[in-house]
Amino acid sequence: MTINLGYFRWAICLLAITFSSIAYAQQPSTNAVPAPTTSAPSTDATSSQPNPSADSLHEIIQLLHDEQYDTALVKVNAAIKLYPKLGGFYALRGSIYSERNLFPQAEQDFQTALQLDPGNIVVKFNLVELKLMQKEFDPARAGFIELEKDPDMADLAAYKVFLCDLFAGHEDVAKKELDTFNDAGTKPSYYFSNAAWSLYHKNIEDGRSWLVSASNIYTPIKNEYYASTLRNFGYLPLPQPVMK
């Protein structure tokens, strides 16, 4: 079975926002405010490069959105040649490789992106997610536990720890984690952990009910953050309900 890594689509969206901000920030300003340099290519005399335009970045993002991976890969490869110090392009290429199940190439590009932008939490998450997708549950679990320290990632990372335990067959541990989500409530992890538990135990209709509840509360992209691993492991899409 081919695994479709739908998770990386939301990561691509976040990277697109980052790139667009960089591109626009580096355009000449009438206010003469210095552009941020933390993620920009080097601008010394020996390595000065033009900045990527927002239009070219959006073109790549649109190709990825339309699942035109071959064309997107050609354009990203060209961009990397022009901007070898801009880590986001390596992250984009890593996402394309991930969609193609080319995990070693994806990991190499994500590692390069992280070397160029050590604080990029999305790239860190992608690297750990690669382990989960390859069913390397122990290293994935350890990585997600580390990511729980980031406030913006804490709930999603805790949910992924639960999935690592559930899919690895450690149901006793996963059940305790499920109870913790139930006690907390009112977070995406509450709905999706219960959905995952139900689907894992072949209770399709109960799982569907949890997913519907989540879809009525959270945005589509936030739902995809949590649902993607269920999709990757074959639990989604759900079969159509039987009409009575």
PDB file of C-alpha atoms in Angstrom:
ATOM      1  CA  MET A   1       0.000   0.000   0.000  1.00  0.00           C
ATOM      2  CA  THR A   2       1.284   3.456  -0.910  1.00  0.00           C
ATOM      3  CA  ILE A   3       1.200   5.897   1.951  1.00  0.00           C
ATOM      4  CA  ASN A   4      -0.019   9.358   1.051  1.00  0.00           C
ATOM      5  CA  LEU A   5       1.610  11.819   3.409  1.00  0.00           C
ATOM      6  CA  GLY A   6      -1.200  14.324   3.595  1.00  0.00           C
ATOM      7  CA  TYR A   7       0.366  15.789   6.737  1.00  0.00           C
ATOM      8  CA  PHE A   8       2.999  17.563   4.699  1.00  0.00           C
ATOM      9  CA  ARG A   9       0.407  19.646   2.896  1.00  0.00           C
ATOM     10  CA  TRP A  10      -0.227  21.744   5.989  1.00  0.00           C
ATOM     11  CA  ALA A  11       3.496  22.060   6.618  1.00  0.00           C
ATOM     12  CA  ILE A  12       3.874  23.353   3.078  1.00  0.00           C
ATOM     13  CA  CYS A  13       1.220  25.991   3.775  1.00  0.00           C
ATOM     14  CA  LEU A  14       3.117  27.239   6.817  1.00  0.00           C
ATOM     15  CA  LEU A  15       6.356  27.347   4.864  1.00  0.00           C
ATOM     16  CA  ALA A  16       4.616  29.282   2.114  1.00  0.00           C
ATOM     17  CA  ILE A  17       3.604  31.957   4.603  1.00  0.00           C
ATOM     18  CA  THR A  18       7.186  32.140   5.861  1.00  0.00           C
ATOM     19  CA  PHE A  19       8.601  32.498   2.364  1.00  0.00           C
ATOM     20  CA  SER A  20       6.100  35.132   1.329  1.00  0.00           C
ATOM     21  CA  SER A  21       6.906  37.177   4.406  1.00  0.00           C
ATOM     22  CA  ILE A  22      10.617  37.002   3.659  1.00  0.00           C
ATOM     23  CA  ALA A  23      10.143  37.907   0.023  1.00  0.00           C
ATOM     24  CA  TYR A  24       7.957  40.910   0.752  1.00  0.00           C
ATOM     25  CA  ALA A  25      10.042  42.050   3.704  1.00  0.00           C
ATOM     26  CA  GLN A  26      13.148  42.170   1.542  1.00  0.00           C
ATOM     27  CA  GLN A  27      11.641  44.384  -1.151  1.00  0.00           C
ATOM     28  CA  PRO A  28      12.786  48.053  -1.052  1.00  0.00           C
ATOM     29  CA  SER A  29      10.866  50.075   1.493  1.00  0.00           C
ATOM     30  CA  THR A  30      10.154  53.784   1.456  1.00  0.00           C
ATOM     31  CA  ASN A  31      10.448  53.698   5.248  1.00  0.00           C
ATOM     32  CA  ALA A  32      14.087  52.606   4.937  1.00  0.00           C
ATOM     33  CA  VAL A  33      13.632  49.986   7.661  1.00  0.00           C
ATOM     34  CA  PRO A  34      16.383  47.324   7.474  1.00  0.00           C
ATOM     35  CA  ALA A  35      15.024  43.964   6.279  1.00  0.00           C
ATOM     36  CA  PRO A  36      15.278  40.996   8.656  1.00  0.00           C
ATOM     37  CA  THR A  37      18.304  38.829   7.937  1.00  0.00           C
ATOM     38  CA  THR A  38      17.768  35.743  10.073  1.00  0.00           C
ATOM     39  CA  SER A  39      16.368  33.596   7.241  1.00  0.00           C
ATOM     40  CA  ALA A  40      17.679  35.493   4.233  1.00  0.00           C
ATOM     41  CA  PRO A  41      20.513  34.405   1.948  1.00  0.00           C
ATOM     42  CA  SER A  42      23.947  35.790   2.729  1.00  0.00           C
ATOM     43  CA  THR A  43      24.488  39.264   1.319  1.00  0.00           C
ATOM     44  CA  ASP A  44      28.252  39.668   1.603  1.00  0.00           C
ATOM     45  CA  ALA A  45      30.282  40.703  -1.447  1.00  0.00           C
ATOM     46  CA  THR A  46      31.153  37.153  -2.467  1.00  0.00           C
ATOM     47  CA  SER A  47      27.754  35.546  -2.101  1.00  0.00           C
ATOM     48  CA  SER A  48      25.179  38.243  -2.758  1.00  0.00           C
ATOM     49  CA  GLN A  49      22.030  36.804  -4.372  1.00  0.00           C
ATOM     50  CA  PRO A  50      18.722  38.215  -5.550  1.00  0.00           C
ATOM     51  CA  ASN A  51      15.756  37.477  -3.339  1.00  0.00           C
ATOM     52  CA  PRO A  52      13.035  35.077  -4.489  1.00  0.00           C
ATOM     53  CA  SER A  53       9.861  36.825  -5.547  1.00  0.00           C
ATOM     54  CA  ALA A  54       6.574  36.150  -3.819  1.00  0.00           C
ATOM     55  CA  ASP A  55       5.080  35.269  -7.209  1.00  0.00           C
ATOM     56  CA  SER A  56       7.581  32.478  -7.841  1.00  0.00           C
ATOM     57  CA  LEU A  57       7.042  31.099  -4.353  1.00  0.00           C
ATOM     58  CA  HIS A  58       3.282  31.151  -4.734  1.00  0.00           C
ATOM     59  CA  GLU A  59       3.623  29.376  -8.077  1.00  0.00           C
ATOM     60  CA  ILE A  60       5.448  26.500  -6.412  1.00  0.00           C
ATOM     61  CA  ILE A  61       2.912  26.348  -3.607  1.00  0.00           C
ATOM     62  CA  GLN A  62       0.056  26.233  -6.109  1.00  0.00           C
ATOM     63  CA  LEU A  63       1.731  23.371  -7.988  1.00  0.00           C
ATOM     64  CA  LEU A  64       2.046  21.446  -4.739  1.00  0.00           C
ATOM     65  CA  HIS A  65      -1.562  22.197  -3.850  1.00  0.00           C
ATOM     66  CA  ASP A  66      -2.576  20.820  -7.261  1.00  0.00           C
ATOM     67  CA  GLU A  67      -0.357  17.750  -6.668  1.00  0.00           C
ATOM     68  CA  GLN A  68       1.765  18.556  -9.723  1.00  0.00           C
ATOM     69  CA  TYR A  69       4.840  17.242  -7.964  1.00  0.00           C
ATOM     70  CA  ASP A  70       7.055  16.701 -11.007  1.00  0.00           C
ATOM     71  CA  THR A  71       6.697  20.299 -12.156  1.00  0.00           C
ATOM     72  CA  ALA A  72       7.058  21.620  -8.609  1.00  0.00           C
ATOM     73  CA  LEU A  73      10.218  19.579  -8.117  1.00  0.00           C
ATOM     74  CA  VAL A  74      11.790  21.053 -11.253  1.00  0.00           C
ATOM     75  CA  LYS A  75      11.075  24.576 -10.038  1.00  0.00           C
ATOM     76  CA  VAL A  76      12.272  23.896  -6.494  1.00  0.00           C
ATOM     77  CA  ASN A  77      15.509  22.376  -7.793  1.00  0.00           C
ATOM     78  CA  ALA A  78      16.063  25.500  -9.882  1.00  0.00           C
ATOM     79  CA  ALA A  79      15.333  27.699  -6.855  1.00  0.00           C
ATOM     80  CA  ILE A  80      17.849  25.790  -4.724  1.00  0.00           C
ATOM     81  CA  LYS A  81      20.538  26.467  -7.317  1.00  0.00           C
ATOM     82  CA  LEU A  82      19.739  30.174  -7.177  1.00  0.00           C
ATOM     83  CA  TYR A  83      19.273  30.393  -3.385  1.00  0.00           C
ATOM     84  CA  PRO A  84      21.378  27.609  -1.807  1.00  0.00           C
ATOM     85  CA  LYS A  85      21.333  29.303   1.599  1.00  0.00           C
ATOM     86  CA  LEU A  86      17.551  29.622   1.888  1.00  0.00           C
ATOM     87  CA  GLY A  87      16.520  26.634   3.958  1.00  0.00           C
ATOM     88  CA  GLY A  88      12.837  26.807   3.142  1.00  0.00           C
ATOM     89  CA  PHE A  89      13.373  25.549  -0.397  1.00  0.00           C
ATOM     90  CA  TYR A  90      15.027  22.405   0.959  1.00  0.00           C
ATOM     91  CA  ALA A  91      12.034  21.959   3.256  1.00  0.00           C
ATOM     92  CA  LEU A  92       9.688  22.276   0.286  1.00  0.00           C
ATOM     93  CA  ARG A  93      11.668  19.687  -1.653  1.00  0.00           C
ATOM     94  CA  GLY A  94      11.656  17.436   1.378  1.00  0.00           C
ATOM     95  CA  SER A  95       7.871  17.696   1.433  1.00  0.00           C
ATOM     96  CA  ILE A  96       7.707  16.663  -2.234  1.00  0.00           C
ATOM     97  CA  TYR A  97       9.961  13.685  -1.567  1.00  0.00           C
ATOM     98  CA  SER A  98       7.767  12.779   1.388  1.00  0.00           C
ATOM     99  CA  GLU A  99       4.672  12.766  -0.815  1.00  0.00           C
ATOM    100  CA  ARG A 100       6.529  10.322  -3.065  1.00  0.00           C
ATOM    101  CA  ASN A 101       7.554   8.112  -0.127  1.00  0.00           C
ATOM    102  CA  LEU A 102      11.217   8.920  -0.809  1.00  0.00           C
ATOM    103  CA  PHE A 103      12.010   9.069   2.880  1.00  0.00           C
ATOM    104  CA  PRO A 104      15.854   9.154   2.819  1.00  0.00           C
ATOM    105  CA  GLN A 105      15.858  12.069   0.370  1.00  0.00           C
ATOM    106  CA  ALA A 106      13.179  13.843   2.405  1.00  0.00           C
ATOM    107  CA  GLU A 107      15.157  13.448   5.610  1.00  0.00           C
ATOM    108  CA  GLN A 108      18.326  14.765   3.999  1.00  0.00           C
ATOM    109  CA  ASP A 109      16.546  17.884   2.763  1.00  0.00           C
ATOM    110  CA  PHE A 110      14.822  18.485   6.083  1.00  0.00           C
ATOM    111  CA  GLN A 111      18.177  18.163   7.850  1.00  0.00           C
ATOM    112  CA  THR A 112      19.701  20.691   5.455  1.00  0.00           C
ATOM    113  CA  ALA A 113      16.769  23.049   6.029  1.00  0.00           C
ATOM    114  CA  LEU A 114      17.242  22.734   9.778  1.00  0.00           C
ATOM    115  CA  GLN A 115      20.963  23.472   9.537  1.00  0.00           C
ATOM    116  CA  LEU A 116      20.146  26.673   7.666  1.00  0.00           C
ATOM    117  CA  ASP A 117      17.219  27.593   9.927  1.00  0.00           C
ATOM    118  CA  PRO A 118      17.750  25.832  13.289  1.00  0.00           C
ATOM    119  CA  GLY A 119      14.673  27.363  14.887  1.00  0.00           C
ATOM    120  CA  ASN A 120      12.151  26.165  12.296  1.00  0.00           C
ATOM    121  CA  ILE A 121       9.699  24.138  14.368  1.00  0.00           C
ATOM    122  CA  VAL A 122       7.797  22.917  11.284  1.00  0.00           C
ATOM    123  CA  VAL A 123      10.921  21.296   9.873  1.00  0.00           C
ATOM    124  CA  LYS A 124      11.651  19.711  13.251  1.00  0.00           C
ATOM    125  CA  PHE A 125       8.131  18.329  13.278  1.00  0.00           C
ATOM    126  CA  ASN A 126       8.501  17.002   9.721  1.00  0.00           C
ATOM    127  CA  LEU A 127      11.632  15.075  10.676  1.00  0.00           C
ATOM    128  CA  VAL A 128       9.868  13.370  13.563  1.00  0.00           C
ATOM    129  CA  GLU A 129       6.783  12.710  11.458  1.00  0.00           C
ATOM    130  CA  LEU A 130       8.978  10.887   8.923  1.00  0.00           C
ATOM    131  CA  LYS A 131       9.884   8.408  11.652  1.00  0.00           C
ATOM    132  CA  LEU A 132       6.223   7.834  12.464  1.00  0.00           C
ATOM    133  CA  MET A 133       5.329   7.309   8.812  1.00  0.00           C
ATOM    134  CA  GLN A 134       8.021   4.652   8.557  1.00  0.00           C
ATOM    135  CA  LYS A 135       6.626   2.988  11.699  1.00  0.00           C
ATOM    136  CA  GLU A 136       9.772   3.770  13.672  1.00  0.00           C
ATOM    137  CA  PHE A 137       7.615   4.294  16.710  1.00  0.00           C
ATOM    138  CA  ASP A 138      10.230   4.568  19.470  1.00  0.00           C
ATOM    139  CA  PRO A 139      12.338   7.366  17.911  1.00  0.00           C
ATOM    140  CA  ALA A 140       9.169   9.106  16.733  1.00  0.00           C
ATOM    141  CA  ARG A 141       7.739   8.976  20.240  1.00  0.00           C
ATOM    142  CA  ALA A 142      10.906  10.464  21.716  1.00  0.00           C
ATOM    143  CA  GLY A 143      10.880  13.230  19.128  1.00  0.00           C
ATOM    144  CA  PHE A 144       7.270  14.159  19.773  1.00  0.00           C
ATOM    145  CA  ILE A 145       7.876  14.233  23.526  1.00  0.00           C
ATOM    146  CA  GLU A 146      10.616  16.784  22.885  1.00  0.00           C
ATOM    147  CA  LEU A 147       8.254  18.804  20.675  1.00  0.00           C
ATOM    148  CA  GLU A 148       5.674  18.913  23.476  1.00  0.00           C
ATOM    149  CA  LYS A 149       7.906  21.551  25.069  1.00  0.00           C
ATOM    150  CA  ASP A 150       6.897  24.000  22.339  1.00  0.00           C
ATOM    151  CA  PRO A 151       3.613  25.665  23.389  1.00  0.00           C
ATOM    152  CA  ASP A 152       2.347  25.881  19.818  1.00  0.00           C
ATOM    153  CA  MET A 153       3.010  22.184  19.203  1.00  0.00           C
ATOM    154  CA  ALA A 154       2.203  20.762  22.635  1.00  0.00           C
ATOM    155  CA  ASP A 155      -1.293  19.409  21.977  1.00  0.00           C
ATOM    156  CA  LEU A 156      -0.522  18.027  18.523  1.00  0.00           C
ATOM    157  CA  ALA A 157       2.741  16.469  19.723  1.00  0.00           C
ATOM    158  CA  ALA A 158       1.012  14.831  22.708  1.00  0.00           C
ATOM    159  CA  TYR A 159      -1.569  13.366  20.328  1.00  0.00           C
ATOM    160  CA  LYS A 160       1.221  11.991  18.138  1.00  0.00           C
ATOM    161  CA  VAL A 161       2.845  10.363  21.185  1.00  0.00           C
ATOM    162  CA  PHE A 162      -0.495   8.657  21.816  1.00  0.00           C
ATOM    163  CA  LEU A 163      -0.600   7.437  18.187  1.00  0.00           C
ATOM    164  CA  CYS A 164       2.927   6.065  18.474  1.00  0.00           C
ATOM    165  CA  ASP A 165       1.896   4.022  21.499  1.00  0.00           C
ATOM    166  CA  LEU A 166      -1.413   2.919  19.992  1.00  0.00           C
ATOM    167  CA  PHE A 167      -0.015   1.851  16.622  1.00  0.00           C
ATOM    168  CA  ALA A 168       2.973   0.160  18.277  1.00  0.00           C
ATOM    169  CA  GLY A 169       0.520  -2.026  20.179  1.00  0.00           C
ATOM    170  CA  HIS A 170       1.122  -0.530  23.627  1.00  0.00           C
ATOM    171  CA  GLU A 171      -2.584  -0.239  24.345  1.00  0.00           C
ATOM    172  CA  ASP A 172      -2.213  -0.028  28.113  1.00  0.00           C
ATOM    173  CA  VAL A 173      -0.019   3.050  27.794  1.00  0.00           C
ATOM    174  CA  ALA A 174      -2.210   4.527  25.053  1.00  0.00           C
ATOM    175  CA  LYS A 175      -5.325   4.053  27.187  1.00  0.00           C
ATOM    176  CA  LYS A 176      -3.788   6.059  30.029  1.00  0.00           C
ATOM    177  CA  GLU A 177      -2.928   8.825  27.575  1.00  0.00           C
ATOM    178  CA  LEU A 178      -6.468   8.700  26.214  1.00  0.00           C
ATOM    179  CA  ASP A 179      -7.804   9.143  29.738  1.00  0.00           C
ATOM    180  CA  THR A 180      -5.598  12.233  30.097  1.00  0.00           C
ATOM    181  CA  PHE A 181      -7.045  13.730  26.914  1.00  0.00           C
ATOM    182  CA  ASN A 182     -10.552  12.970  28.165  1.00  0.00           C
ATOM    183  CA  ASP A 183      -9.843  14.691  31.468  1.00  0.00           C
ATOM    184  CA  ALA A 184      -8.546  17.787  29.674  1.00  0.00           C
ATOM    185  CA  GLY A 185     -11.254  17.899  26.975  1.00  0.00           C
ATOM    186  CA  THR A 186     -11.985  20.861  24.668  1.00  0.00           C
ATOM    187  CA  LYS A 187      -8.817  20.375  22.594  1.00  0.00           C
ATOM    188  CA  PRO A 188      -8.357  18.734  19.186  1.00  0.00           C
ATOM    189  CA  SER A 189      -6.415  15.903  20.852  1.00  0.00           C
ATOM    190  CA  TYR A 190      -9.553  15.013  22.830  1.00  0.00           C
ATOM    191  CA  TYR A 191     -11.616  14.404  19.689  1.00  0.00           C
ATOM    192  CA  PHE A 192      -8.961  12.850  17.519  1.00  0.00           C
ATOM    193  CA  SER A 193      -7.496  10.540  20.139  1.00  0.00           C
ATOM    194  CA  ASN A 194     -10.972   9.124  20.737  1.00  0.00           C
ATOM    195  CA  ALA A 195     -11.507   8.831  16.981  1.00  0.00           C
ATOM    196  CA  ALA A 196      -8.193   7.020  16.596  1.00  0.00           C
ATOM    197  CA  TRP A 197      -8.950   4.661  19.469  1.00  0.00           C
ATOM    198  CA  SER A 198     -12.331   3.804  17.966  1.00  0.00           C
ATOM    199  CA  LEU A 199     -11.010   3.302  14.429  1.00  0.00           C
ATOM    200  CA  TYR A 200      -8.082   1.221  15.667  1.00  0.00           C
ATOM    201  CA  HIS A 201     -10.586  -1.054  17.393  1.00  0.00           C
ATOM    202  CA  LYS A 202     -12.772  -1.153  14.246  1.00  0.00           C
ATOM    203  CA  ASN A 203     -15.601   0.861  15.775  1.00  0.00           C
ATOM    204  CA  ILE A 204     -16.139   2.844  12.580  1.00  0.00           C
ATOM    205  CA  GLU A 205     -19.325   4.664  13.481  1.00  0.00           C
ATOM    206  CA  ASP A 206     -18.022   5.812  16.842  1.00  0.00           C
ATOM    207  CA  GLY A 207     -14.858   7.039  15.138  1.00  0.00           C
ATOM    208  CA  ARG A 208     -16.939   8.848  12.539  1.00  0.00           C
ATOM    209  CA  SER A 209     -18.914  10.582  15.279  1.00  0.00           C
ATOM    210  CA  TRP A 210     -15.750  11.938  16.903  1.00  0.00           C
ATOM    211  CA  LEU A 211     -14.426  13.174  13.560  1.00  0.00           C
ATOM    212  CA  VAL A 212     -17.703  14.896  12.710  1.00  0.00           C
ATOM    213  CA  SER A 213     -17.671  16.645  16.081  1.00  0.00           C
ATOM    214  CA  ALA A 214     -14.135  17.882  15.439  1.00  0.00           C
ATOM    215  CA  SER A 215     -15.020  19.088  11.948  1.00  0.00           C
ATOM    216  CA  ASN A 216     -17.842  21.159  13.415  1.00  0.00           C
ATOM    217  CA  ILE A 217     -15.451  22.917  15.792  1.00  0.00           C
ATOM    218  CA  TYR A 218     -12.088  23.344  14.090  1.00  0.00           C
ATOM    219  CA  THR A 219     -10.947  24.703  10.745  1.00  0.00           C
ATOM    220  CA  PRO A 220     -10.262  22.261   7.895  1.00  0.00           C
ATOM    221  CA  ILE A 221      -6.520  22.795   8.093  1.00  0.00           C
ATOM    222  CA  LYS A 222      -6.437  22.207  11.855  1.00  0.00           C
ATOM    223  CA  ASN A 223      -8.478  19.044  11.371  1.00  0.00           C
ATOM    224  CA  GLU A 224      -5.926  17.888   8.796  1.00  0.00           C
ATOM    225  CA  TYR A 225      -3.092  18.414  11.295  1.00  0.00           C
ATOM    226  CA  TYR A 226      -4.623  15.684  13.436  1.00  0.00           C
ATOM    227  CA  ALA A 227      -6.349  13.497  10.843  1.00  0.00           C
ATOM    228  CA  SER A 228      -3.382  13.120   8.505  1.00  0.00           C
ATOM    229  CA  THR A 229      -1.720  10.256  10.367  1.00  0.00           C
ATOM    230  CA  LEU A 230      -5.003   8.341  10.417  1.00  0.00           C
ATOM    231  CA  ARG A 231      -5.166   8.838   6.658  1.00  0.00           C
ATOM    232  CA  ASN A 232      -1.559   7.783   6.199  1.00  0.00           C
ATOM    233  CA  PHE A 233      -2.137   4.554   8.102  1.00  0.00           C
ATOM    234  CA  GLY A 234      -5.240   3.683   6.115  1.00  0.00           C
ATOM    235  CA  TYR A 235      -7.959   4.539   8.621  1.00  0.00           C
ATOM    236  CA  LEU A 236      -9.262   7.372   6.457  1.00  0.00           C
ATOM    237  CA  PRO A 237     -11.198   8.033   4.365  1.00  0.00           C
ATOM    238  CA  LEU A 238     -13.985   6.211   6.136  1.00  0.00           C
ATOM    239  CA  PRO A 239     -16.372   3.995   4.207  1.00  0.00           C
ATOM    240  CA  GLN A 240     -19.701   5.577   3.424  1.00  0.00           C
ATOM    241  CA  PRO A 241     -22.291   4.904   6.143  1.00  0.00           C
ATOM    242  CA  VAL A 242     -24.781   2.183   5.321  1.00  0.00           C
ATOM    243  CA  MET A 243     -28.201   3.616   4.526  1.00  0.00           C
ATOM    244  CA  LYS A 244     -31.008   2.039   6.518  1.00  0.00           C
TER     245      LYS A 244
END
